[in-house]
Structures are given as C-alpha cells and as structure tokens.
Amino acid sequence: MDSPEPTAKTTTAASASASAATLATPSSASPVQESPFSNFLSNLSPIGPVKAPHVLQGFLGLNSPPLVFTSPRINALRETSFFKRSLCPQLPSVEVPQHDDGARKSADGPGDLEKSDLLLHGGLTAITHKDSDIKYSVQVQPSSPAGCVDEYLADHVEVDGANSTSVAQNSKQSSNVVQLSQSGISDSKKTILKFDDQTYMKMKVVVPEAMPGETEQNIQGKTTFDCEPNKIKDEKTCGEWTSNEGSNIESNLSLDHASSKQQYEGSNAQNDASAHGDESNWPPQLLPGQLQIVQTYEHSEENAGAIPRALVDSTTNDPEASQNQRGMSRRCLQFEEAQPKAIVKSTNPSDQANDVTDSRSPATPTESESLDSSYLDLSATFSKRQLVNLPQPVTPLFPPRHTGKSPLTNSKPSGIGLHLNSIVNALPKGHAATVGVKLTTAEYGMLETKTSIAVSSMTSESFDNMPLHILPPIEHHATPHAKRKYNSEHTDSFEEFNQTSPKKKRQVCMKKPLGTIDGEGCKRCNCKKTKCLKLYCDCFAAGIYCAEPCACQGCFNRPEYEDTVLETRQQIESRNPLAFAPKIVQHATEFPDDGNRMTPASARHKRGCNCKKSMCLKKYCECYQANVGCSSGCRCEGCKNVYGRKEDYVENEEMVSNRLSKDRSEGTFEDRLETITNKNDFLHSELYDSRNLTPLTPSFDCSDHGKDAPKSRILFGRCIPSPESDLTILSSYTRTLRSLEKSDFNDMLLETSKEVLDVGACGQRMDYNSTDMTDQFSSRCDTLADFRNLTPLDFPSTAMAPSTSCKVSDWTNASRLQLCPKSGSLSSGSSLRWRSSPITPLTQSDGTKNHQELDSDNRLCDILEADTPDILKDASTPIKSVKVSSPSRKRVSPPHTRGHELRSSSSGALKSGRKFILKAVPSFPPLTPCIDSKGSTNQNKSDFQEKK
DNA sequence: GAGTTTGAAACT
DNA sequence: CAGTTTCAAACTC
C-alpha cells in the first residue's frame, strides 16, 4: 500500500534512460506526491510550476518504464505501461492540476499518499479492465475514488510533460495544465473546462464528480465539482458534456489509471500488493469497482499489454482528434488496437491517432464519439471474440457496476439493475433495452462490456430517446457513449440538478419524459421521511434520481448525493440483492404449452403481492399496478386481478407441467419446436404489445422490426426455465442484441452467433440426446436459478447496486458463465445464445464444440442471462444458486443437484421451463433479431435439427 | 388538498 | 421467519 515511494525509488534508479528516467521519476513522485520531481520538472520547463505537478503525475505514469526496469513484472507490463504513457498525456493535462492540488491540499501525510496509492492501484486495476474492454473506463472511474482519479490524472499530466510521445496532445494539455496549475486549483479547474474543450472539460467534470461522490474527495475534486456545474451550466451542454463526456473521461481516466497501474505494479511488486490491499481497503464504492477491475485484470492480463498500447495510442491520437473523440478513440483504439497490439506502442500517436480518427465517424462530438467508440469497441471486442477468448480481454465491464461509486463507472454499470427496475416500472421502451445492456455489462464483465458496448453503440442512437436518468450504480451504463448522448440531450435536466452532468450514474429522473412509455416515465415521489433513500421511494427503487417533478422533502436521491445514494443502495442490496431487481418477470410457466394458449400476461411479479383488501384490483396491488397477473408467488386474498388471477396462474402451471411431461414422452422435438415457436411468436407479440413493462428503445424496436423483438422476448422467456424468468429482461437483452446486430458489430456477431447457435444446437442436442432430458433441463434450470441467485443483479440491482456489486460482480461473473451454458440448454432459442455464451465456452460439459466462438455471442446472451438471472432469481424460483462458475466461466456448480431439487419440487414452472427450452430452439429463426444474425439463427435451427 | 386506506418496506 | 412498525402511494371525499 504504502510502497509507492519505494517503487518510485526503484523506478528512478531503474530508469537509466533519460526519457524513461524523467518519466519514471515523475511517476514515482506522483504516487507519492512528492515534489522532488515536480521541482525538477519545473526547473526544466518554463511551465515548470504547473508541469511540475503534472510532471509528477505524468511521471507516475511514466514511472512505469523505470518501474519496468525495476520489477520483473514490469517487463510484461512494460509495453502496456509505455502505451499507457502515451495515453497518460491526454488525461494528465486535465487531472494533473487537480491531482496536484488535491494531493497537496489533502493532508500531505502518509495517509494521503496511501490513499493516492490505493487510488492508483484502483486505477491500475481499472486500467486492466480498460484494456480488455471499454468498460474499463467506467470501472476506473467508479473504482477509483476522486483521489485516485486525481493521482492518475496527475500522473498523466506528468506523462504528458515528460513524454515526448504524445507531443501534440501533451503540448496542448501541458499548456492547459500549466494554466490551470497557475490559476490555482479551482481556477485551474475552470480554466480546464474552458481549455479542455470537450475532453478537458470532461476530465475535470469527471474528476469532480467522482470526487464529490466520495466523502473525502480531495478538496480539489470538490472545488472542481462545484465549479464545474456552474461552468457546465454556463455552457449549454456542460452537464451534458460532463455526463456524456464523463464516460470518455472515464475511459481516459481508466486508461490512465491502467497505465499508471501497470507501471506502478511493474515498478513495485509491493505496490501491487499494496494495491490489492488498497483495493480491499478502499471505500466500499471503490472496492467493488476495484474488485471487478482486478478480476478483469487477471483475465485480461494477457491482453493487457496489447490493450494498453492501443489505449495509449488512441489517447495520443485523441488529442489530435476532437477532444470528444479522444475518449472514444481511446476506447476504440484500445479495442481495436488491442488485437493489433503491435500497432503502436506508445510514441507514435499520430499514426494511430489518425487511424483511430479515421475509423471514427463522429457525427457529433459526443454522439459520434459514443457511437464510434462503441462501434470501434465492438469491432475490437469482436475481433477479440473471433478468438473466442475475447471475453477476458474485454473484461472491463464489471467496473461499471462498481461505478456506482465512481460517477463515471457508475453510469455504465449501474444502469442495469436500476434500469431493469425503472424499465419495468416506468421506463420507456428504449430504456428497457438500455437497461438490459447495462445489466449485462455491469455484471458480466467482459461479455457485458462487449455487449454493452455494442449495445451502447447500437443504442447510442436510441439513447437519445432515453431520457431517464438512471442511477448509474445499479445500471451500468452500457457504455459511456450512451450516456453521453443521453446527457447531451437531457443536459437541461441535469443542469437543473446542477450536478449531475458528469455523473452518469443515475440520471436524474426526467420529469415525465422518461415515462414515455408509461407516460409517467419516472414517478414523482413524495417522500417526506425517507429522504428518497429507501425503497419506499419509487425513484430510488427504480434506480433513478429524483427530479423536479418530485415533491420529496430532504431528498438525497440526487446526483449531488450520489455517494450517499450508492451507499444506501449497497446497504439495501446487501440485505436483499434483488431489492433493485425488476419486480416484474415473465413466467415461463405461462408459456403456452399448448401452443395456442398464450398467456397474455406471462409476466409476473417476482415476489408477488400480499393484498388483502384490494383484491388485487387496485394499484395498491403491485401486480395490478404492473399490469400483470398474480401468480403462485402472491399471497393475496380474494385475488381478482384482472390481469390474471392467482388461482388461474396456479392452474396453468400445473397444466404446463403436465404437458411438458407429456410432450417429452410423446411429441417429437421438432414438432414441439415448431409449435412452440409459433406460440412464442404470438405470445411475444402480445406481451410486447400489451406490456408496458418492456420498453424497448426505438432503435431496438427498429432493429427488431417489431416482430423480432417480441420473438426475442418469447425466446428468452422460453429460455427461462423458471416461471419467474423475466421476459422483459430478456426482451431487453435481445433488443440490445438486436441493436448490436444493427451496428457494425452485427457481422461479427452473426458469425459468432452462427457458431454460437451451432454450439447451442449442439448443446441442445446434447441435452436431448442425453437420456435424461429432464435431468439436463432441471440442471440447466438450476443453473439458471443459480444465476439468478448469483446475479441478483445488480444488473438491475447490480445495476442498481453497483456498489454492492463487488461481491455480486464476482459471483455474478462466475454465475454468468455457468448460466450462459445452462441457460442455453434450458431455452432453446435464448439458450442457444446463452449457451453459446462465450463466457463459458466450456462451461457446459455438453461438449459443445466451439464454445469459445460462441462465447462472443454468448456474451450478449450472458448479459441477457445476467439480467434474467436477476429476474429469475427474484422470480419465483428461489433456486439456490450453486456457485458455479469459476472465473474461467466453466461451470462449477453441478446443475444436477438443482435439477434434482427442481424435479422433486417439480413446480410446474420448472417443467414449463424445460418445455420452453425445447421450444425456444425452434424459435431461433424468428429470434434471429436478437444479436445473432437471423442467418445464424437459421443455422442454429438447422444445426439443431441436424444434431437431432 | 386533506384525510383515509392500503400494502410494501423496514424493523424487531 | 413472523410480527410489528413505518412509510408513501393510492384512494376517497
């Protein structure tokens, strides 16, 4: 933890080369915040005073090189560190001033240093994530407290000054930085905003936001934060920029952090250890992010080197490109370059930058960036996917969850859980889609990140439609991009709140716009005693910030109190992981076994209602309020729910279970599939139309072409073994997937999807082939249930509970892996995808061949699964989740046990789930809308048949 | 708009 | 886990 200094020493000593030495020294200094280097730097350059701090910071980043020399690890990291260096310059300019100030302002004592170290570590971890995925950016922010950010920034700055690599950028930044430093912290911030244009402003904004979120953020961070809003407000889009760009900044920060981290680690083994320790010690918010990051880092380490380079290159290039693009380009570069790795290591920013910029096609700064980046990321991810192993590199997604803590990260990750809730409750269709994406990203890490990215890219357009200010923590914003766009569009709202802009996490609940679907969008709460920090508050429960329309008193559910909100969320989630999960889930049980029967309301309330006097005919009843029928989970008395009585539901379940048993014995698999598909389509259409619950983003809808969306939902529903499965969630995921398809990403996905489908088919075959179909199903169902349990989600919740995510994220990741495969087995259509879910290429022993290939697609599935799990979990089946998956995504848990239990319990739902699974398979073709290309679905189907 | 009813959330 | 309390929305007037 405290080792930073030692590391610095080592680094300095090691840094024999002049450039390396300069860089290294700063880096070392930056962590420690010691001024020797800064002084030295100041002396060297006229900018000195300003740069000195920057240099220090930058050097921190630079230190990595020296560090490299010092520590054996460094070698591995070196490349990354170098890349990071290049990257650092970009960020540094912005952060450096803050960092320096913050460091100085903050107690100079060792404690501060430790903090910084911790932060740095967190940043490093975050960086690793970055390398793997876009998510990293998000993670970084969330994970790293403001202090961390500052340090990182400082490092970057130093790097800029020190490194010649990113000359142009550095020059720009350095100038800005210098000015800032001179002006003073607050002034510097202001100036930064001005200077930064987009990127710089973003950086500052991000930092301040992050800082404010944390309790003890550096004074600088606070000052910046305070100042920023005003400036932002002044600038029309300040809020927007912050929010939108926040993602970029996050990415940048994350990158920087990553670079610093790597360097840092490389230089000091101790630092690494300390870093880990620090991570553990970090504030809860940070911890989750860090944890996630760490995990991802581990996975991504292989790729880390390449990625960092890419990042660095991108960053270097970014300066040249528009600032907005920078963030995006970085991400994109990371992904894109990650594969190429070789491309640039560090110094040749221009070339890479050019490439990046070229690749990008920014329509508008924010949007274009977001979109472009998303696309790029996607492409990168896909390229990775091609390898099948990609998921790991992509890893960064997790951080988003954690992001709840850090504004940036929060925005992305948190989105999921909250989104789900919000979506279910009131979010517009578009939101739902986003939610799904977010969820996936947040919890599923790499896969999620990819998907999220893809989604974000895809949805970015749709995001415009997304007015909701979803709490970041819960939902991991699929991608910063989406946020960006969203923010830009909704900046006004943000401005109102003042804060907000940067924080992506929760988006303030737009007055009514959100409710586009419902009309309400966000309910206006009227909390008086809970400060809108309890589930009593609809806004809080939905993962959104309270907005003007709210009549709440003493409201803390506002961006200004993001930290408080996140903490509270975590607490609530700790008590009930599903607290923020969507309440409405679709029941598999209702699936039309007969084929003709469509349960208009397949959706059900997770926990069910407990009405005694309202007979479920008033809005007191949550089921009624959600326009869903009561289910066996309800404890209502005298249920007369017009959407479906509890009694009827129970009967259905029984019938379904009976039929399933029958079908198994009698019907041919294909026939079933056909019938099922037909039914499903119908159901989907109904559900989709009837339900407000699953708001699709327009974009998604478009992609789906209407039909597809419903189908996809249906499939998912089928996939869900348990009656409780959330169609809505699934649908959202599918939508996201679809959106992805639209994007460039589609091609990649299609290929992968095909493979995945094949795999899924194989998996299904396996299942079917297996003598005990039921067992398999049950097991799968179990796995799904496990997933549910595992990933309560945050997706939603996770999304909602990004903060809690730390724990959740870990297990969720594992669960995902398992789930994917299992899920695949369960539900044919969705299952295929899930199965294929790359995450667990292997998870399923089913022996699917190319799980890896599938994995890429599976990621999406995973995401979906992740979402579904939450729902599922919540939903009826409290199946005990068996921790299953290992980080590697292999299935650890034995589904059988569960399956066994399920059998024994033999709830109709389970049975129905099985049927669904079979059905789902056939439905794939229709589902195609989902991420997977239609062709892929067809192939899957064919494959499946063949296998049969 | 005030008061009552209701059921979920929170607490014990 | 069950019972009680608290809370805010839904509802009524």
PDB file of N, CA, C and O in Angstrom, chain A residues 701-749:
ATOM      1  N   ASP A 701     -36.325  -1.275 -31.328  1.00  0.00           N
ATOM      2  CA  ASP A 701     -37.531  -1.703 -31.970  1.00  0.00           C
ATOM      3  C   ASP A 701     -37.300  -1.747 -33.453  1.00  0.00           C
ATOM      4  O   ASP A 701     -37.645  -2.688 -34.125  1.00  0.00           O
ATOM      5  N   CYS A 702     -36.704  -0.711 -33.913  1.00  0.00           N
ATOM      6  CA  CYS A 702     -36.477  -0.656 -35.336  1.00  0.00           C
ATOM      7  C   CYS A 702     -35.692  -1.866 -35.768  1.00  0.00           C
ATOM      8  O   CYS A 702     -36.024  -2.541 -36.727  1.00  0.00           O
ATOM      9  N   SER A 703     -34.683  -2.094 -35.008  1.00  0.00           N
ATOM     10  CA  SER A 703     -33.848  -3.215 -35.389  1.00  0.00           C
ATOM     11  C   SER A 703     -34.678  -4.465 -35.381  1.00  0.00           C
ATOM     12  O   SER A 703     -34.567  -5.309 -36.246  1.00  0.00           O
ATOM     13  N   ASP A 704     -35.473  -4.552 -34.397  1.00  0.00           N
ATOM     14  CA  ASP A 704     -36.267  -5.755 -34.270  1.00  0.00           C
ATOM     15  C   ASP A 704     -37.307  -5.819 -35.353  1.00  0.00           C
ATOM     16  O   ASP A 704     -37.797  -6.855 -35.696  1.00  0.00           O
ATOM     17  N   HIS A 705     -37.646  -4.738 -35.798  1.00  0.00           N
ATOM     18  CA  HIS A 705     -38.704  -4.692 -36.783  1.00  0.00           C
ATOM     19  C   HIS A 705     -39.988  -5.117 -36.133  1.00  0.00           C
ATOM     20  O   HIS A 705     -40.847  -5.697 -36.773  1.00  0.00           O
ATOM     21  N   GLY A 706     -40.070  -4.810 -34.921  1.00  0.00           N
ATOM     22  CA  GLY A 706     -41.317  -5.118 -34.257  1.00  0.00           C
ATOM     23  C   GLY A 706     -41.432  -6.581 -33.958  1.00  0.00           C
ATOM     24  O   GLY A 706     -41.418  -6.984 -32.830  1.00  0.00           O
ATOM     25  N   LYS A 707     -41.513  -7.360 -34.950  1.00  0.00           N
ATOM     26  CA  LYS A 707     -41.734  -8.783 -34.719  1.00  0.00           C
ATOM     27  C   LYS A 707     -40.578  -9.377 -33.945  1.00  0.00           C
ATOM     28  O   LYS A 707     -40.771 -10.110 -33.006  1.00  0.00           O
ATOM     29  N   ASP A 708     -39.461  -9.068 -34.394  1.00  0.00           N
ATOM     30  CA  ASP A 708     -38.307  -9.699 -33.801  1.00  0.00           C
ATOM     31  C   ASP A 708     -38.297  -9.485 -32.301  1.00  0.00           C
ATOM     32  O   ASP A 708     -38.057 -10.403 -31.542  1.00  0.00           O
ATOM     33  N   ALA A 709     -38.554  -8.294 -31.956  1.00  0.00           N
ATOM     34  CA  ALA A 709     -38.470  -8.011 -30.539  1.00  0.00           C
ATOM     35  C   ALA A 709     -39.344  -8.953 -29.768  1.00  0.00           C
ATOM     36  O   ALA A 709     -38.901  -9.590 -28.830  1.00  0.00           O
ATOM     37  N   PRO A 710     -40.562  -9.047 -30.147  1.00  0.00           N
ATOM     38  CA  PRO A 710     -41.431  -9.930 -29.400  1.00  0.00           C
ATOM     39  C   PRO A 710     -40.881 -11.329 -29.420  1.00  0.00           C
ATOM     40  O   PRO A 710     -40.868 -12.010 -28.428  1.00  0.00           O
ATOM     41  N   LYS A 711     -40.452 -11.714 -30.533  1.00  0.00           N
ATOM     42  CA  LYS A 711     -39.940 -13.071 -30.621  1.00  0.00           C
ATOM     43  C   LYS A 711     -38.808 -13.251 -29.646  1.00  0.00           C
ATOM     44  O   LYS A 711     -38.744 -14.223 -28.921  1.00  0.00           O
ATOM     45  N   SER A 712     -37.957 -12.312 -29.744  1.00  0.00           N
ATOM     46  CA  SER A 712     -36.796 -12.454 -28.893  1.00  0.00           C
ATOM     47  C   SER A 712     -37.257 -12.608 -27.462  1.00  0.00           C
ATOM     48  O   SER A 712     -36.770 -13.434 -26.725  1.00  0.00           O
ATOM     49  N   ARG A 713     -38.192 -11.825 -27.148  1.00  0.00           N
ATOM     50  CA  ARG A 713     -38.679 -11.921 -25.776  1.00  0.00           C
ATOM     51  C   ARG A 713     -39.190 -13.308 -25.515  1.00  0.00           C
ATOM     52  O   ARG A 713     -38.908 -13.915 -24.518  1.00  0.00           O
ATOM     53  N   ILE A 714     -39.940 -13.730 -26.438  1.00  0.00           N
ATOM     54  CA  ILE A 714     -40.524 -15.029 -26.218  1.00  0.00           C
ATOM     55  C   ILE A 714     -39.435 -16.038 -26.009  1.00  0.00           C
ATOM     56  O   ILE A 714     -39.477 -16.845 -25.107  1.00  0.00           O
ATOM     57  N   LEU A 715     -38.510 -15.952 -26.850  1.00  0.00           N
ATOM     58  CA  LEU A 715     -37.445 -16.926 -26.743  1.00  0.00           C
ATOM     59  C   LEU A 715     -36.850 -16.865 -25.365  1.00  0.00           C
ATOM     60  O   LEU A 715     -36.662 -17.874 -24.718  1.00  0.00           O
ATOM     61  N   PHE A 716     -36.602 -15.690 -24.988  1.00  0.00           N
ATOM     62  CA  PHE A 716     -35.977 -15.581 -23.692  1.00  0.00           C
ATOM     63  C   PHE A 716     -36.861 -16.189 -22.645  1.00  0.00           C
ATOM     64  O   PHE A 716     -36.424 -16.906 -21.787  1.00  0.00           O
ATOM     65  N   GLY A 717     -38.073 -15.852 -22.791  1.00  0.00           N
ATOM     66  CA  GLY A 717     -38.973 -16.383 -21.807  1.00  0.00           C
ATOM     67  C   GLY A 717     -38.875 -17.879 -21.824  1.00  0.00           C
ATOM     68  O   GLY A 717     -38.810 -18.530 -20.801  1.00  0.00           O
ATOM     69  N   ARG A 718     -38.814 -18.375 -22.974  1.00  0.00           N
ATOM     70  CA  ARG A 718     -38.698 -19.810 -23.058  1.00  0.00           C
ATOM     71  C   ARG A 718     -37.431 -20.259 -22.387  1.00  0.00           C
ATOM     72  O   ARG A 718     -37.389 -21.234 -21.677  1.00  0.00           O
ATOM     73  N   CYS A 719     -36.487 -19.512 -22.739  1.00  0.00           N
ATOM     74  CA  CYS A 719     -35.208 -19.890 -22.202  1.00  0.00           C
ATOM     75  C   CYS A 719     -35.305 -19.984 -20.707  1.00  0.00           C
ATOM     76  O   CYS A 719     -34.764 -20.884 -20.110  1.00  0.00           O
ATOM     77  N   ILE A 720     -35.989 -19.074 -20.192  1.00  0.00           N
ATOM     78  CA  ILE A 720     -36.008 -19.084 -18.754  1.00  0.00           C
ATOM     79  C   ILE A 720     -36.690 -20.326 -18.300  1.00  0.00           C
ATOM     80  O   ILE A 720     -37.811 -20.598 -18.650  1.00  0.00           O
ATOM     81  N   PRO A 721     -36.011 -21.047 -17.544  1.00  0.00           N
ATOM     82  CA  PRO A 721     -36.566 -22.286 -17.058  1.00  0.00           C
ATOM     83  C   PRO A 721     -37.654 -22.016 -16.080  1.00  0.00           C
ATOM     84  O   PRO A 721     -38.673 -22.644 -16.084  1.00  0.00           O
ATOM     85  N   SER A 722     -37.397 -21.115 -15.242  1.00  0.00           N
ATOM     86  CA  SER A 722     -38.334 -20.918 -14.171  1.00  0.00           C
ATOM     87  C   SER A 722     -39.445 -20.043 -14.660  1.00  0.00           C
ATOM     88  O   SER A 722     -39.286 -19.244 -15.545  1.00  0.00           O
ATOM     89  N   PRO A 723     -40.541 -20.230 -14.063  1.00  0.00           N
ATOM     90  CA  PRO A 723     -41.693 -19.424 -14.432  1.00  0.00           C
ATOM     91  C   PRO A 723     -41.380 -17.979 -14.204  1.00  0.00           C
ATOM     92  O   PRO A 723     -41.934 -17.120 -14.833  1.00  0.00           O
ATOM     93  N   GLU A 724     -40.527 -17.763 -13.334  1.00  0.00           N
ATOM     94  CA  GLU A 724     -40.284 -16.392 -12.952  1.00  0.00           C
ATOM     95  C   GLU A 724     -39.435 -15.653 -13.942  1.00  0.00           C
ATOM     96  O   GLU A 724     -39.285 -14.462 -13.860  1.00  0.00           O
ATOM     97  N   SER A 725     -38.877 -16.384 -14.821  1.00  0.00           N
ATOM     98  CA  SER A 725     -37.923 -15.733 -15.698  1.00  0.00           C
ATOM     99  C   SER A 725     -38.511 -14.447 -16.194  1.00  0.00           C
ATOM    100  O   SER A 725     -39.702 -14.295 -16.338  1.00  0.00           O
ATOM    101  N   ASP A 726     -37.619 -13.535 -16.464  1.00  0.00           N
ATOM    102  CA  ASP A 726     -38.139 -12.249 -16.895  1.00  0.00           C
ATOM    103  C   ASP A 726     -38.119 -12.163 -18.364  1.00  0.00           C
ATOM    104  O   ASP A 726     -37.079 -12.091 -18.973  1.00  0.00           O
ATOM    105  N   LEU A 727     -39.236 -12.136 -18.903  1.00  0.00           N
ATOM    106  CA  LEU A 727     -39.273 -11.922 -20.339  1.00  0.00           C
ATOM    107  C   LEU A 727     -38.820 -10.523 -20.623  1.00  0.00           C
ATOM    108  O   LEU A 727     -38.111 -10.269 -21.584  1.00  0.00           O
ATOM    109  N   THR A 728     -39.281  -9.686 -19.797  1.00  0.00           N
ATOM    110  CA  THR A 728     -38.941  -8.299 -20.063  1.00  0.00           C
ATOM    111  C   THR A 728     -37.456  -8.144 -20.132  1.00  0.00           C
ATOM    112  O   THR A 728     -36.932  -7.534 -21.043  1.00  0.00           O
ATOM    113  N   ILE A 729     -36.837  -8.676 -19.188  1.00  0.00           N
ATOM    114  CA  ILE A 729     -35.403  -8.520 -19.179  1.00  0.00           C
ATOM    115  C   ILE A 729     -34.837  -9.133 -20.424  1.00  0.00           C
ATOM    116  O   ILE A 729     -34.027  -8.565 -21.121  1.00  0.00           O
ATOM    117  N   LEU A 730     -35.274 -10.296 -20.653  1.00  0.00           N
ATOM    118  CA  LEU A 730     -34.769 -10.993 -21.809  1.00  0.00           C
ATOM    119  C   LEU A 730     -35.002 -10.166 -23.041  1.00  0.00           C
ATOM    120  O   LEU A 730     -34.122 -10.007 -23.873  1.00  0.00           O
ATOM    121  N   SER A 731     -36.185  -9.702 -23.093  1.00  0.00           N
ATOM    122  CA  SER A 731     -36.502  -8.938 -24.279  1.00  0.00           C
ATOM    123  C   SER A 731     -35.541  -7.784 -24.410  1.00  0.00           C
ATOM    124  O   SER A 731     -35.039  -7.501 -25.484  1.00  0.00           O
ATOM    125  N   SER A 732     -35.311  -7.179 -23.297  1.00  0.00           N
ATOM    126  CA  SER A 732     -34.411  -6.036 -23.355  1.00  0.00           C
ATOM    127  C   SER A 732     -33.078  -6.487 -23.862  1.00  0.00           C
ATOM    128  O   SER A 732     -32.467  -5.865 -24.712  1.00  0.00           O
ATOM    129  N   TYR A 733     -32.664  -7.586 -23.378  1.00  0.00           N
ATOM    130  CA  TYR A 733     -31.370  -8.066 -23.813  1.00  0.00           C
ATOM    131  C   TYR A 733     -31.396  -8.349 -25.294  1.00  0.00           C
ATOM    132  O   TYR A 733     -30.499  -7.988 -26.022  1.00  0.00           O
ATOM    133  N   THR A 734     -32.427  -9.022 -25.638  1.00  0.00           N
ATOM    134  CA  THR A 734     -32.497  -9.365 -27.047  1.00  0.00           C
ATOM    135  C   THR A 734     -32.475  -8.092 -27.844  1.00  0.00           C
ATOM    136  O   THR A 734     -31.844  -8.017 -28.885  1.00  0.00           O
ATOM    137  N   ARG A 735     -33.164  -7.158 -27.327  1.00  0.00           N
ATOM    138  CA  ARG A 735     -33.188  -5.896 -28.055  1.00  0.00           C
ATOM    139  C   ARG A 735     -31.795  -5.361 -28.188  1.00  0.00           C
ATOM    140  O   ARG A 735     -31.374  -4.943 -29.248  1.00  0.00           O
ATOM    141  N   THR A 736     -31.161  -5.413 -27.081  1.00  0.00           N
ATOM    142  CA  THR A 736     -29.805  -4.889 -27.127  1.00  0.00           C
ATOM    143  C   THR A 736     -29.034  -5.652 -28.155  1.00  0.00           C
ATOM    144  O   THR A 736     -28.287  -5.083 -28.944  1.00  0.00           O
ATOM    145  N   LEU A 737     -29.231  -6.899 -28.110  1.00  0.00           N
ATOM    146  CA  LEU A 737     -28.515  -7.722 -29.056  1.00  0.00           C
ATOM    147  C   LEU A 737     -28.857  -7.287 -30.461  1.00  0.00           C
ATOM    148  O   LEU A 737     -27.984  -7.131 -31.309  1.00  0.00           O
ATOM    149  N   ARG A 738     -30.097  -7.121 -30.637  1.00  0.00           N
ATOM    150  CA  ARG A 738     -30.509  -6.702 -31.963  1.00  0.00           C
ATOM    151  C   ARG A 738     -29.825  -5.423 -32.350  1.00  0.00           C
ATOM    152  O   ARG A 738     -29.336  -5.269 -33.452  1.00  0.00           O
ATOM    153  N   SER A 739     -29.855  -4.569 -31.407  1.00  0.00           N
ATOM    154  CA  SER A 739     -29.246  -3.282 -31.700  1.00  0.00           C
ATOM    155  C   SER A 739     -27.825  -3.516 -32.116  1.00  0.00           C
ATOM    156  O   SER A 739     -27.320  -2.925 -33.045  1.00  0.00           O
ATOM    157  N   LEU A 740     -27.238  -4.417 -31.424  1.00  0.00           N
ATOM    158  CA  LEU A 740     -25.865  -4.727 -31.744  1.00  0.00           C
ATOM    159  C   LEU A 740     -25.784  -5.205 -33.175  1.00  0.00           C
ATOM    160  O   LEU A 740     -24.895  -4.834 -33.921  1.00  0.00           O
ATOM    161  N   GLU A 741     -26.729  -6.010 -33.498  1.00  0.00           N
ATOM    162  CA  GLU A 741     -26.714  -6.552 -34.831  1.00  0.00           C
ATOM    163  C   GLU A 741     -26.682  -5.415 -35.825  1.00  0.00           C
ATOM    164  O   GLU A 741     -25.940  -5.443 -36.796  1.00  0.00           O
ATOM    165  N   LYS A 742     -27.486  -4.486 -35.564  1.00  0.00           N
ATOM    166  CA  LYS A 742     -27.543  -3.374 -36.486  1.00  0.00           C
ATOM    167  C   LYS A 742     -26.169  -2.788 -36.673  1.00  0.00           C
ATOM    168  O   LYS A 742     -25.737  -2.480 -37.759  1.00  0.00           O
ATOM    169  N   SER A 743     -25.542  -2.663 -35.584  1.00  0.00           N
ATOM    170  CA  SER A 743     -24.267  -1.993 -35.665  1.00  0.00           C
ATOM    171  C   SER A 743     -23.323  -2.834 -36.484  1.00  0.00           C
ATOM    172  O   SER A 743     -23.602  -3.955 -36.843  1.00  0.00           O
ATOM    173  N   ASP A 744     -22.198  -2.262 -36.694  1.00  0.00           N
ATOM    174  CA  ASP A 744     -21.179  -2.963 -37.446  1.00  0.00           C
ATOM    175  C   ASP A 744     -20.948  -4.290 -36.785  1.00  0.00           C
ATOM    176  O   ASP A 744     -20.657  -5.293 -37.406  1.00  0.00           O
ATOM    177  N   PHE A 745     -21.141  -4.175 -35.572  1.00  0.00           N
ATOM    178  CA  PHE A 745     -20.949  -5.318 -34.720  1.00  0.00           C
ATOM    179  C   PHE A 745     -21.679  -6.506 -35.274  1.00  0.00           C
ATOM    180  O   PHE A 745     -21.334  -7.632 -35.017  1.00  0.00           O
ATOM    181  N   ASN A 746     -22.689  -6.248 -36.014  1.00  0.00           N
ATOM    182  CA  ASN A 746     -23.558  -7.322 -36.460  1.00  0.00           C
ATOM    183  C   ASN A 746     -22.790  -8.414 -37.150  1.00  0.00           C
ATOM    184  O   ASN A 746     -22.999  -9.591 -36.900  1.00  0.00           O
ATOM    185  N   ASP A 747     -21.964  -8.006 -38.031  1.00  0.00           N
ATOM    186  CA  ASP A 747     -21.280  -9.027 -38.804  1.00  0.00           C
ATOM    187  C   ASP A 747     -20.550  -9.975 -37.877  1.00  0.00           C
ATOM    188  O   ASP A 747     -20.666 -11.182 -37.974  1.00  0.00           O
ATOM    189  N   MET A 748     -19.841  -9.343 -37.014  1.00  0.00           N
ATOM    190  CA  MET A 748     -19.082 -10.154 -36.085  1.00  0.00           C
ATOM    191  C   MET A 748     -20.024 -11.077 -35.354  1.00  0.00           C
ATOM    192  O   MET A 748     -19.799 -12.267 -35.261  1.00  0.00           O
ATOM    193  N   LEU A 749     -21.035 -10.464 -34.863  1.00  0.00           N
ATOM    194  CA  LEU A 749     -21.990 -11.223 -34.082  1.00  0.00           C
ATOM    195  C   LEU A 749     -22.570 -12.336 -34.913  1.00  0.00           C
ATOM    196  O   LEU A 749     -22.712 -13.459 -34.456  1.00  0.00           O
TER     197      LEU A 749
END
